[in-house]
Amino acid sequence: MKKVGLLCGREYSFPPAFIARVNQMGAKDGVAAEFVKLGGTRMGEPSRYSVIVDRISHEVEYYRGYLKHAVLQGTYVINNPFWWTADDKYFNYSVASKLGIAIPKTILLPQKGYPSDVDINSESLHNLEYPVDWDGLLDYVGRPAILKPFSGGGWKHVYKVNNKEELLAAYDKTSPYCMTLQEFIDFSQYVRCFTFGKTDILPVHYDPKERKYVVDHNYLTAELGTRVVKDAQTINQALGYEMNTIEFAVKDGVPYAIDFLNPAPDFERDRITEFYFEIVVEKMARLVVDRALNGKASNPWPRWEEMLGIGPAAGFTGAPKSAAAAQSAGGPSAPAAKTQARPSSTTTK
């Protein structure tokens, strides 16, 4: 029996539906799903799960520590806990820009303040320039602009500012978070893509003002839909995420990737609509059954270094195995072949 474990928090509709669908779908192959149960993890303790779907460890440090341990024991974790721990949105923008994705102009800002339990004073910050050239930064990104955290989600601490006075007033509220200042894209369309297994992309009409999904099968033209899917596939392949939502703001026919660090996306029925909920449950169940039967723990590692031509992609858990295979073959290990994107639908069917 291969077990799929689900780690989740304050979710109500997705967890039971997902577990039931995996149990139904995986029964013939000996794959079963359940909630992960933890009560203290011993060093070297074998993992009870072939696959774990993680939707809460970003808020519970014990879970994150356990998941790293589980990867060492050979568990396939969605999403990679090592990479998710180290990742941030500013780096994501930088990688995507180098890969040819349209990205709004973005600046990483010094923090306004620091956690109260960290002893930071002026001597700690002698590497920072002062005063900050706020006018110059706004000239670069344009006015209006968006001030938002370099890591985070849920539309928290996001401000639209029209001038330096508004920027400074908003910036003064941001301690202790590190923020980015970003070009505002005055979009005509907004798309949120559910993604499953890096290349299975489901573009959806999303209204960011009302924060709701709209079932509209003809929202994107074939040409725009093809580009959105291709760009979403490229982002996920580079960053290694297999469960994600990627947001594009479309201006003058160009989809700008606005946000794509959402590796625990909202899957609640009442928010994503009954139509998309059924699709999400089905696709997530198929993904984990496949990974339980065929997945390797090294597969979810990011591939940006390979895709940018810096070097071959080499995940932590994959490295020792690759080295052993190379020794047995009597030669150095060959660079991994680039992942080929599978064709995917460009409409919200």
Tab-separated table of C-alpha atoms in Angstrom:
chain	number	residue	atom	x	y	z
A	1	MET	CA	0.000	0.000	0.000
A	2	LYS	CA	1.340	3.428	-0.969
A	3	LYS	CA	0.078	6.230	1.252
A	4	VAL	CA	-0.635	9.823	0.268
A	5	GLY	CA	-0.661	12.226	3.213
A	6	LEU	CA	-2.376	15.626	3.340
A	7	LEU	CA	-1.128	18.451	5.571
A	8	CYS	CA	-3.658	21.270	5.771
A	9	GLY	CA	-5.016	23.972	8.037
A	10	ARG	CA	-8.312	25.871	8.047
A	11	GLU	CA	-9.767	24.248	4.962
A	12	TYR	CA	-13.145	22.580	4.898
A	13	SER	CA	-14.265	21.465	1.441
A	14	PHE	CA	-11.034	20.493	-0.316
A	15	PRO	CA	-9.440	18.059	2.191
A	16	PRO	CA	-12.286	15.513	2.485
A	17	ALA	CA	-13.078	15.702	-1.232
A	18	PHE	CA	-9.409	15.237	-2.161
A	19	ILE	CA	-8.881	12.281	0.179
A	20	ALA	CA	-12.057	10.570	-1.034
A	21	ARG	CA	-11.099	11.067	-4.690
A	22	VAL	CA	-7.560	9.708	-4.192
A	23	ASN	CA	-8.934	6.651	-2.371
A	24	GLN	CA	-11.418	6.054	-5.164
A	25	MET	CA	-8.934	6.643	-7.962
A	26	GLY	CA	-5.963	4.853	-6.412
A	27	ALA	CA	-7.710	1.752	-5.051
A	28	LYS	CA	-6.869	-0.459	-8.014
A	29	ASP	CA	-3.147	0.412	-7.716
A	30	GLY	CA	-2.917	0.219	-3.932
A	31	VAL	CA	-2.763	4.000	-3.340
A	32	ALA	CA	-4.668	5.446	-0.370
A	33	ALA	CA	-4.866	8.933	1.136
A	34	GLU	CA	-5.244	10.196	4.696
A	35	PHE	CA	-4.491	13.198	6.869
A	36	VAL	CA	-0.874	13.250	8.042
A	37	LYS	CA	-0.673	12.708	11.805
A	38	LEU	CA	2.462	13.821	13.686
A	39	GLY	CA	3.410	13.756	17.347
A	40	GLY	CA	7.158	14.308	17.429
A	41	THR	CA	9.606	13.082	14.791
A	42	ARG	CA	12.634	10.948	15.659
A	43	MET	CA	15.859	11.424	13.740
A	44	GLY	CA	16.121	8.781	11.026
A	45	GLU	CA	12.472	7.799	11.444
A	46	PRO	CA	11.139	6.311	8.182
A	47	SER	CA	8.372	8.232	6.488
A	48	ARG	CA	4.998	6.506	6.354
A	49	TYR	CA	4.070	8.308	3.137
A	50	SER	CA	5.041	7.960	-0.509
A	51	VAL	CA	3.625	11.427	-1.237
A	52	ILE	CA	2.713	14.343	1.016
A	53	VAL	CA	0.684	17.339	-0.183
A	54	ASP	CA	1.668	20.349	1.927
A	55	ARG	CA	-0.763	23.221	2.330
A	56	ILE	CA	0.155	24.602	5.776
A	57	SER	CA	3.873	24.256	6.629
A	58	HIS	CA	4.561	27.895	5.706
A	59	GLU	CA	2.650	28.741	8.904
A	60	VAL	CA	3.773	25.855	11.164
A	61	GLU	CA	7.534	25.445	11.575
A	62	TYR	CA	7.278	21.914	12.986
A	63	TYR	CA	5.539	20.772	9.810
A	64	ARG	CA	8.216	22.367	7.645
A	65	GLY	CA	10.967	20.647	9.619
A	66	TYR	CA	9.165	17.323	9.366
A	67	LEU	CA	8.714	17.649	5.602
A	68	LYS	CA	12.434	18.205	5.057
A	69	HIS	CA	13.066	15.066	7.069
A	70	ALA	CA	10.475	13.183	5.000
A	71	VAL	CA	12.239	14.178	1.760
A	72	LEU	CA	15.455	12.674	3.128
A	73	GLN	CA	13.530	9.455	3.706
A	74	GLY	CA	12.381	9.406	0.071
A	75	THR	CA	8.941	11.006	0.305
A	76	TYR	CA	7.726	12.980	-2.687
A	77	VAL	CA	6.582	16.309	-1.195
A	78	ILE	CA	4.346	18.734	-3.090
A	79	ASN	CA	5.722	21.375	-2.920
A	80	ASN	CA	9.473	21.004	-2.310
A	81	PRO	CA	9.935	22.226	1.306
A	82	PHE	CA	13.610	23.136	0.872
A	83	TRP	CA	12.965	25.395	-2.096
A	84	TRP	CA	9.773	26.917	-0.717
A	85	THR	CA	11.630	27.844	2.489
A	86	ALA	CA	14.324	29.698	0.554
A	87	ASP	CA	12.159	31.230	-2.179
A	88	ASP	CA	10.836	34.779	-2.451
A	89	LYS	CA	8.857	36.750	-4.997
A	90	TYR	CA	11.650	39.126	-5.967
A	91	PHE	CA	13.916	36.232	-6.940
A	92	ASN	CA	10.997	34.702	-8.836
A	93	TYR	CA	10.608	37.907	-10.837
A	94	SER	CA	14.333	37.928	-11.611
A	95	VAL	CA	14.345	34.318	-12.819
A	96	ALA	CA	11.193	34.752	-14.901
A	97	SER	CA	12.549	37.929	-16.487
A	98	LYS	CA	15.740	36.127	-17.524
A	99	LEU	CA	13.605	33.382	-19.055
A	100	GLY	CA	11.798	35.881	-21.282
A	101	ILE	CA	8.551	36.218	-19.308
A	102	ALA	CA	6.982	39.707	-19.302
A	103	ILE	CA	7.455	41.066	-15.758
A	104	PRO	CA	6.533	44.484	-14.329
A	105	LYS	CA	9.511	46.642	-13.400
A	106	THR	CA	10.289	45.727	-9.790
A	107	ILE	CA	12.565	47.076	-7.052
A	108	LEU	CA	13.528	45.348	-3.798
A	109	LEU	CA	13.407	47.857	-0.927
A	110	PRO	CA	15.257	48.109	2.400
A	111	GLN	CA	13.012	47.270	5.323
A	112	LYS	CA	11.288	50.050	7.205
A	113	GLY	CA	11.859	48.244	10.510
A	114	TYR	CA	12.913	44.931	12.006
A	115	PRO	CA	11.463	42.363	14.419
A	116	SER	CA	11.527	43.563	18.018
A	117	ASP	CA	13.501	40.511	19.162
A	118	VAL	CA	16.367	41.253	16.732
A	119	ASP	CA	19.000	43.748	17.882
A	120	ILE	CA	19.317	46.012	14.823
A	121	ASN	CA	20.678	49.553	15.104
A	122	SER	CA	22.410	52.082	12.844
A	123	GLU	CA	25.732	50.230	13.148
A	124	SER	CA	24.057	47.115	11.787
A	125	LEU	CA	22.993	48.971	8.659
A	126	HIS	CA	26.142	50.753	7.506
A	127	ASN	CA	25.807	49.071	4.088
A	128	LEU	CA	22.562	50.914	3.355
A	129	GLU	CA	22.563	54.189	1.428
A	130	TYR	CA	20.704	57.053	3.049
A	131	PRO	CA	18.584	58.890	2.178
A	132	VAL	CA	16.730	56.613	-0.235
A	133	ASP	CA	16.110	58.221	-3.634
A	134	TRP	CA	12.357	57.694	-3.581
A	135	ASP	CA	11.746	59.948	-6.578
A	136	GLY	CA	14.288	58.000	-8.609
A	137	LEU	CA	12.709	54.680	-7.657
A	138	LEU	CA	9.263	55.933	-8.662
A	139	ASP	CA	10.657	57.290	-11.920
A	140	TYR	CA	11.908	53.780	-12.691
A	141	VAL	CA	8.691	51.858	-11.991
A	142	GLY	CA	6.304	54.667	-12.932
A	143	ARG	CA	3.322	56.207	-11.203
A	144	PRO	CA	1.052	54.766	-9.916
A	145	ALA	CA	2.980	51.856	-8.405
A	146	ILE	CA	2.321	48.839	-6.211
A	147	LEU	CA	4.036	48.339	-2.841
A	148	LYS	CA	3.847	44.730	-1.655
A	149	PRO	CA	5.855	42.188	0.379
A	150	PHE	CA	8.709	40.360	-1.315
A	151	SER	CA	7.329	37.203	0.253
A	152	GLY	CA	3.764	36.548	1.326
A	153	GLY	CA	0.286	36.273	-0.071
A	154	GLY	CA	-3.418	36.676	0.510
A	155	TRP	CA	-3.347	40.312	-0.640
A	156	LYS	CA	-1.868	41.308	2.736
A	157	HIS	CA	0.128	44.555	3.022
A	158	VAL	CA	-0.475	45.524	-0.615
A	159	TYR	CA	-0.757	49.247	-1.420
A	160	LYS	CA	-1.377	51.184	-4.605
A	161	VAL	CA	0.445	54.526	-4.435
A	162	ASN	CA	0.229	57.480	-6.807
A	163	ASN	CA	3.132	59.636	-5.633
A	164	LYS	CA	6.017	59.843	-3.184
A	165	GLU	CA	3.851	61.074	-0.327
A	166	GLU	CA	1.505	58.098	-0.614
A	167	LEU	CA	4.450	55.743	-1.012
A	168	LEU	CA	6.136	56.975	2.165
A	169	ALA	CA	2.877	56.852	4.123
A	170	ALA	CA	2.341	53.230	3.060
A	171	TYR	CA	6.000	52.296	3.537
A	172	ASP	CA	5.861	53.543	7.143
A	173	LYS	CA	3.244	50.835	7.852
A	174	THR	CA	5.305	47.915	6.543
A	175	SER	CA	7.682	47.140	9.415
A	176	PRO	CA	9.109	44.499	9.799
A	177	TYR	CA	8.418	43.172	6.307
A	178	CYS	CA	10.743	43.414	3.345
A	179	MET	CA	8.859	45.016	0.457
A	180	THR	CA	9.001	45.427	-3.291
A	181	LEU	CA	7.961	48.447	-5.336
A	182	GLN	CA	6.460	47.383	-8.648
A	183	GLU	CA	5.161	48.911	-11.841
A	184	PHE	CA	1.369	49.059	-11.891
A	185	ILE	CA	-0.063	47.237	-14.899
A	186	ASP	CA	-3.314	48.888	-15.952
A	187	PHE	CA	-4.784	45.620	-17.183
A	188	SER	CA	-7.710	44.918	-19.455
A	189	GLN	CA	-7.869	41.227	-18.456
A	190	TYR	CA	-6.681	39.290	-15.429
A	191	VAL	CA	-5.984	35.567	-15.448
A	192	ARG	CA	-5.238	33.213	-12.571
A	193	CYS	CA	-3.815	29.856	-13.641
A	194	PHE	CA	-4.244	26.749	-11.544
A	195	THR	CA	-1.216	24.544	-12.166
A	196	PHE	CA	-0.745	20.839	-11.502
A	197	GLY	CA	2.534	19.003	-11.958
A	198	LYS	CA	4.338	21.988	-13.538
A	199	THR	CA	2.851	21.736	-17.039
A	200	ASP	CA	-0.878	21.034	-16.640
A	201	ILE	CA	-2.226	24.591	-16.730
A	202	LEU	CA	-5.820	25.737	-16.211
A	203	PRO	CA	-6.234	29.469	-17.020
A	204	VAL	CA	-9.222	31.071	-15.300
A	205	HIS	CA	-10.837	34.501	-15.565
A	206	TYR	CA	-10.237	36.145	-12.185
A	207	ASP	CA	-11.552	39.470	-10.898
A	208	PRO	CA	-8.911	40.846	-8.480
A	209	LYS	CA	-11.144	43.732	-7.399
A	210	GLU	CA	-13.954	41.427	-6.310
A	211	ARG	CA	-11.483	38.612	-5.584
A	212	LYS	CA	-13.614	36.038	-7.315
A	213	TYR	CA	-13.346	33.463	-10.084
A	214	VAL	CA	-15.545	33.735	-13.166
A	215	VAL	CA	-16.477	30.713	-15.270
A	216	ASP	CA	-15.934	32.033	-18.792
A	217	HIS	CA	-14.710	29.542	-21.392
A	218	ASN	CA	-14.125	32.192	-24.068
A	219	TYR	CA	-12.247	34.715	-21.923
A	220	LEU	CA	-8.922	34.307	-23.758
A	221	THR	CA	-8.230	34.276	-27.462
A	222	ALA	CA	-6.416	31.197	-28.731
A	223	GLU	CA	-3.199	33.196	-29.218
A	224	LEU	CA	-3.270	34.786	-25.764
A	225	GLY	CA	-4.271	31.515	-24.126
A	226	THR	CA	-1.337	29.725	-25.763
A	227	ARG	CA	1.131	32.319	-24.470
A	228	VAL	CA	-0.325	32.291	-20.952
A	229	VAL	CA	-0.066	28.494	-20.780
A	230	LYS	CA	3.489	28.484	-22.175
A	231	ASP	CA	4.668	31.190	-19.754
A	232	ALA	CA	3.036	29.406	-16.794
A	233	GLN	CA	4.716	26.139	-17.778
A	234	THR	CA	8.084	27.884	-18.041
A	235	ILE	CA	7.704	29.463	-14.597
A	236	ASN	CA	6.728	26.197	-12.887
A	237	GLN	CA	9.470	24.193	-14.599
A	238	ALA	CA	12.060	26.744	-13.540
A	239	LEU	CA	10.881	27.017	-9.928
A	240	GLY	CA	9.837	23.403	-9.385
A	241	TYR	CA	6.281	24.042	-8.184
A	242	GLU	CA	3.680	21.363	-8.909
A	243	MET	CA	0.787	22.995	-7.050
A	244	ASN	CA	0.573	26.706	-7.657
A	245	THR	CA	-1.482	29.599	-8.963
A	246	ILE	CA	0.109	32.008	-11.421
A	247	GLU	CA	-1.468	35.395	-12.051
A	248	PHE	CA	-1.192	37.380	-15.270
A	249	ALA	CA	-2.348	40.945	-15.833
A	250	VAL	CA	-2.940	41.525	-19.543
A	251	LYS	CA	-2.153	44.948	-20.988
A	252	ASP	CA	-2.143	45.682	-24.740
A	253	GLY	CA	-2.270	41.959	-25.428
A	254	VAL	CA	0.799	41.183	-23.289
A	255	PRO	CA	0.368	38.905	-20.228
A	256	TYR	CA	2.547	40.236	-17.395
A	257	ALA	CA	3.290	37.671	-14.690
A	258	ILE	CA	2.214	39.501	-11.538
A	259	ASP	CA	2.319	36.809	-8.873
A	260	PHE	CA	3.491	33.202	-9.015
A	261	LEU	CA	4.661	32.260	-5.533
A	262	ASN	CA	1.376	30.678	-4.403
A	263	PRO	CA	2.361	27.079	-3.640
A	264	ALA	CA	-0.572	26.584	-1.244
A	265	PRO	CA	-3.343	28.046	-3.417
A	266	ASP	CA	-6.916	28.527	-2.287
A	267	PHE	CA	-8.913	25.398	-3.168
A	268	GLU	CA	-12.096	26.103	-1.211
A	269	ARG	CA	-15.319	25.354	-3.096
A	270	ASP	CA	-17.174	28.532	-2.171
A	271	ARG	CA	-14.344	30.729	-3.440
A	272	ILE	CA	-13.169	28.986	-6.612
A	273	THR	CA	-16.715	28.003	-7.710
A	274	GLU	CA	-18.200	24.522	-7.867
A	275	PHE	CA	-17.077	24.160	-11.487
A	276	TYR	CA	-13.379	24.734	-10.813
A	277	PHE	CA	-13.493	22.927	-7.480
A	278	GLU	CA	-14.400	19.669	-9.214
A	279	ILE	CA	-11.569	20.146	-11.713
A	280	VAL	CA	-9.034	20.945	-8.986
A	281	VAL	CA	-9.971	17.899	-6.890
A	282	GLU	CA	-9.752	15.616	-9.926
A	283	LYS	CA	-6.433	16.980	-11.167
A	284	MET	CA	-4.799	16.999	-7.733
A	285	ALA	CA	-5.918	13.407	-7.122
A	286	ARG	CA	-4.530	12.286	-10.480
A	287	LEU	CA	-1.276	14.098	-9.777
A	288	VAL	CA	-0.623	12.454	-6.417
A	289	VAL	CA	-1.635	8.962	-7.555
A	290	ASP	CA	0.830	9.277	-10.421
A	291	ARG	CA	3.578	10.559	-8.119
A	292	ALA	CA	2.927	7.765	-5.615
A	293	LEU	CA	3.393	5.197	-8.370
A	294	ASN	CA	6.069	6.870	-10.498
A	295	GLY	CA	7.546	9.905	-8.750
A	296	LYS	CA	11.118	10.408	-7.571
A	297	ALA	CA	11.812	12.685	-4.615
A	298	SER	CA	14.374	14.640	-6.644
A	299	ASN	CA	11.906	15.595	-9.407
A	300	PRO	CA	10.315	18.674	-7.750
A	301	TRP	CA	13.625	20.506	-7.474
A	302	PRO	CA	13.854	23.795	-9.388
A	303	ARG	CA	15.507	23.758	-12.804
A	304	TRP	CA	16.255	27.463	-13.246
A	305	GLU	CA	20.016	26.944	-13.324
A	306	GLU	CA	19.649	24.500	-16.199
A	307	MET	CA	17.078	26.600	-18.050
A	308	LEU	CA	19.282	29.703	-17.782
A	309	GLY	CA	22.334	27.812	-19.028
A	310	ILE	CA	24.220	28.157	-15.741
A	311	GLY	CA	24.574	24.409	-15.242
A	312	PRO	CA	22.668	21.129	-15.006
A	313	ALA	CA	19.782	20.881	-12.570
A	314	ALA	CA	20.799	18.734	-9.604
A	315	GLY	CA	18.462	18.265	-6.657
A	316	PHE	CA	19.767	17.456	-3.181
A	317	THR	CA	18.236	14.003	-2.973
A	318	GLY	CA	19.078	13.236	-6.574
A	319	ALA	CA	22.767	14.058	-6.286
A	320	PRO	CA	24.008	11.007	-4.322
A	321	LYS	CA	22.045	8.623	-6.538
A	322	SER	CA	23.345	10.286	-9.678
A	323	ALA	CA	26.904	10.098	-8.394
A	324	ALA	CA	26.557	6.408	-7.582
A	325	ALA	CA	25.111	5.724	-11.014
A	326	ALA	CA	27.985	7.583	-12.659
A	327	GLN	CA	30.583	5.553	-10.728
A	328	SER	CA	28.971	2.288	-11.699
A	329	ALA	CA	28.945	3.423	-15.321
A	330	GLY	CA	32.601	4.370	-15.137
A	331	GLY	CA	32.222	7.995	-16.097
A	332	PRO	CA	30.903	11.410	-15.047
A	333	SER	CA	27.193	11.894	-14.856
A	334	ALA	CA	25.676	13.584	-17.869
A	335	PRO	CA	23.698	16.812	-17.500
A	336	ALA	CA	19.974	16.252	-17.143
A	337	ALA	CA	17.975	16.739	-20.306
A	338	LYS	CA	15.702	19.732	-20.394
A	339	THR	CA	12.101	19.031	-19.514
A	340	GLN	CA	9.786	19.230	-22.486
A	341	ALA	CA	6.482	20.924	-21.778
A	342	ARG	CA	3.480	18.726	-22.434
A	343	PRO	CA	0.745	20.279	-24.529
A	344	SER	CA	-2.058	21.732	-22.445
A	345	SER	CA	-5.430	23.250	-23.062
A	346	THR	CA	-5.501	27.020	-23.558
A	347	THR	CA	-9.117	27.407	-22.558
A	348	THR	CA	-10.928	27.019	-19.282
A	349	LYS	CA	-12.750	23.817	-20.107
